[in-house]
XYZ file of C-alpha atoms in Angstrom:
109
model
C 16.738 42.806 11.093
C 14.258 40.425 9.500
C 12.128 38.039 11.498
C 10.405 34.929 10.205
C 8.136 32.344 11.711
C 7.791 28.589 11.422
C 4.653 27.084 12.911
C 3.862 23.505 13.863
C 0.317 22.400 14.563
C -0.399 19.116 16.313
C -3.895 17.727 16.804
C -4.093 15.262 19.685
C -6.580 12.551 20.547
C -8.155 12.208 23.997
C -4.986 10.467 25.253
C -2.705 13.244 23.932
C -1.410 11.052 21.099
C -0.720 13.007 17.876
C -3.298 12.329 15.185
C -2.336 15.082 12.770
C 0.836 17.143 12.324
C 1.210 20.069 9.945
C 3.758 22.839 9.595
C 4.148 26.110 7.770
C 7.180 28.166 6.779
C 5.862 31.046 4.671
C 9.329 32.301 3.670
C 10.068 28.823 2.292
C 6.765 28.567 0.458
C 5.355 25.931 2.819
C 1.798 26.191 4.104
C 0.050 23.542 6.183
C 2.431 20.808 4.987
C 1.252 17.463 6.390
C 3.697 15.209 8.200
C 3.465 11.900 10.035
C 6.505 12.592 12.230
C 8.770 15.339 13.489
C 12.154 15.349 15.225
C 12.973 18.806 16.516
C 16.122 19.785 18.423
C 17.181 23.031 20.048
C 20.582 23.825 21.553
C 20.564 25.407 25.011
C 23.944 27.140 25.077
C 23.689 28.026 28.765
C 23.116 24.446 29.897
C 25.174 22.975 27.022
C 22.461 20.442 26.203
C 20.004 19.560 23.505
C 16.300 20.038 24.080
C 14.218 17.933 21.765
C 10.740 17.000 20.774
C 9.946 13.798 18.894
C 6.375 13.280 17.738
C 4.748 10.862 15.344
C 1.172 10.122 14.463
C -0.647 6.842 14.933
C -0.494 6.359 11.162
C 3.323 6.459 10.970
C 4.345 2.967 9.806
C 7.370 1.419 11.510
C 9.234 0.928 8.209
C 8.752 4.602 7.339
C 9.945 5.583 10.830
C 13.155 3.603 10.288
C 13.715 5.355 6.953
C 12.920 8.724 8.544
C 15.520 8.136 11.259
C 18.104 6.991 8.680
C 17.549 10.100 6.581
C 17.841 12.221 9.729
C 21.222 10.637 10.481
C 22.303 11.370 6.900
C 21.250 14.999 7.282
C 23.302 15.205 10.490
C 26.291 14.038 8.448
C 25.712 16.979 6.117
C 25.388 19.324 9.102
C 28.638 18.220 10.733
C 30.357 18.407 7.358
C 29.238 22.018 6.810
C 29.880 23.038 10.419
C 33.304 21.462 10.956
C 34.578 19.770 7.793
C 36.156 17.135 10.055
C 36.510 14.055 7.873
C 36.846 11.667 10.829
C 33.403 12.685 12.135
C 31.853 12.688 8.675
C 33.217 9.188 7.990
C 32.036 7.933 11.373
C 28.468 9.031 10.709
C 28.647 7.676 7.160
C 29.810 4.256 8.442
C 27.076 4.253 11.057
C 24.436 5.120 8.431
C 25.619 2.314 6.161
C 25.326 -0.198 9.019
C 21.966 1.216 10.133
C 20.590 0.953 6.596
C 21.892 -2.607 6.273
C 20.192 -3.644 9.495
C 16.833 -2.050 8.697
C 16.959 -3.687 5.257
C 17.670 -7.100 6.838
C 14.774 -6.705 9.267
C 12.303 -5.809 6.536
C 12.808 -9.086 4.659
């Protein structure tokens, strides 16, 4: 059995606000990749609930955060498509993403 490691490093200011986020995944060729935000979810199968960690740095602009969230929703559409192939769920997320994108575009004008 092979084991791999993904590491996330977060530097905090005196108020525990992230100032710097970097991550490494050696098997994927990533080393100290800088990031302004991270959304991380884990499934607890015993409790049947999601455990999550959302972090973003002080330098993460609001418009980039909106785009980041939109792209995360789109990636969830890909995940549900691969996991279940259920068109009704895929279409629901796709419709939601279209409306979300429309609204963030309207607000940025």
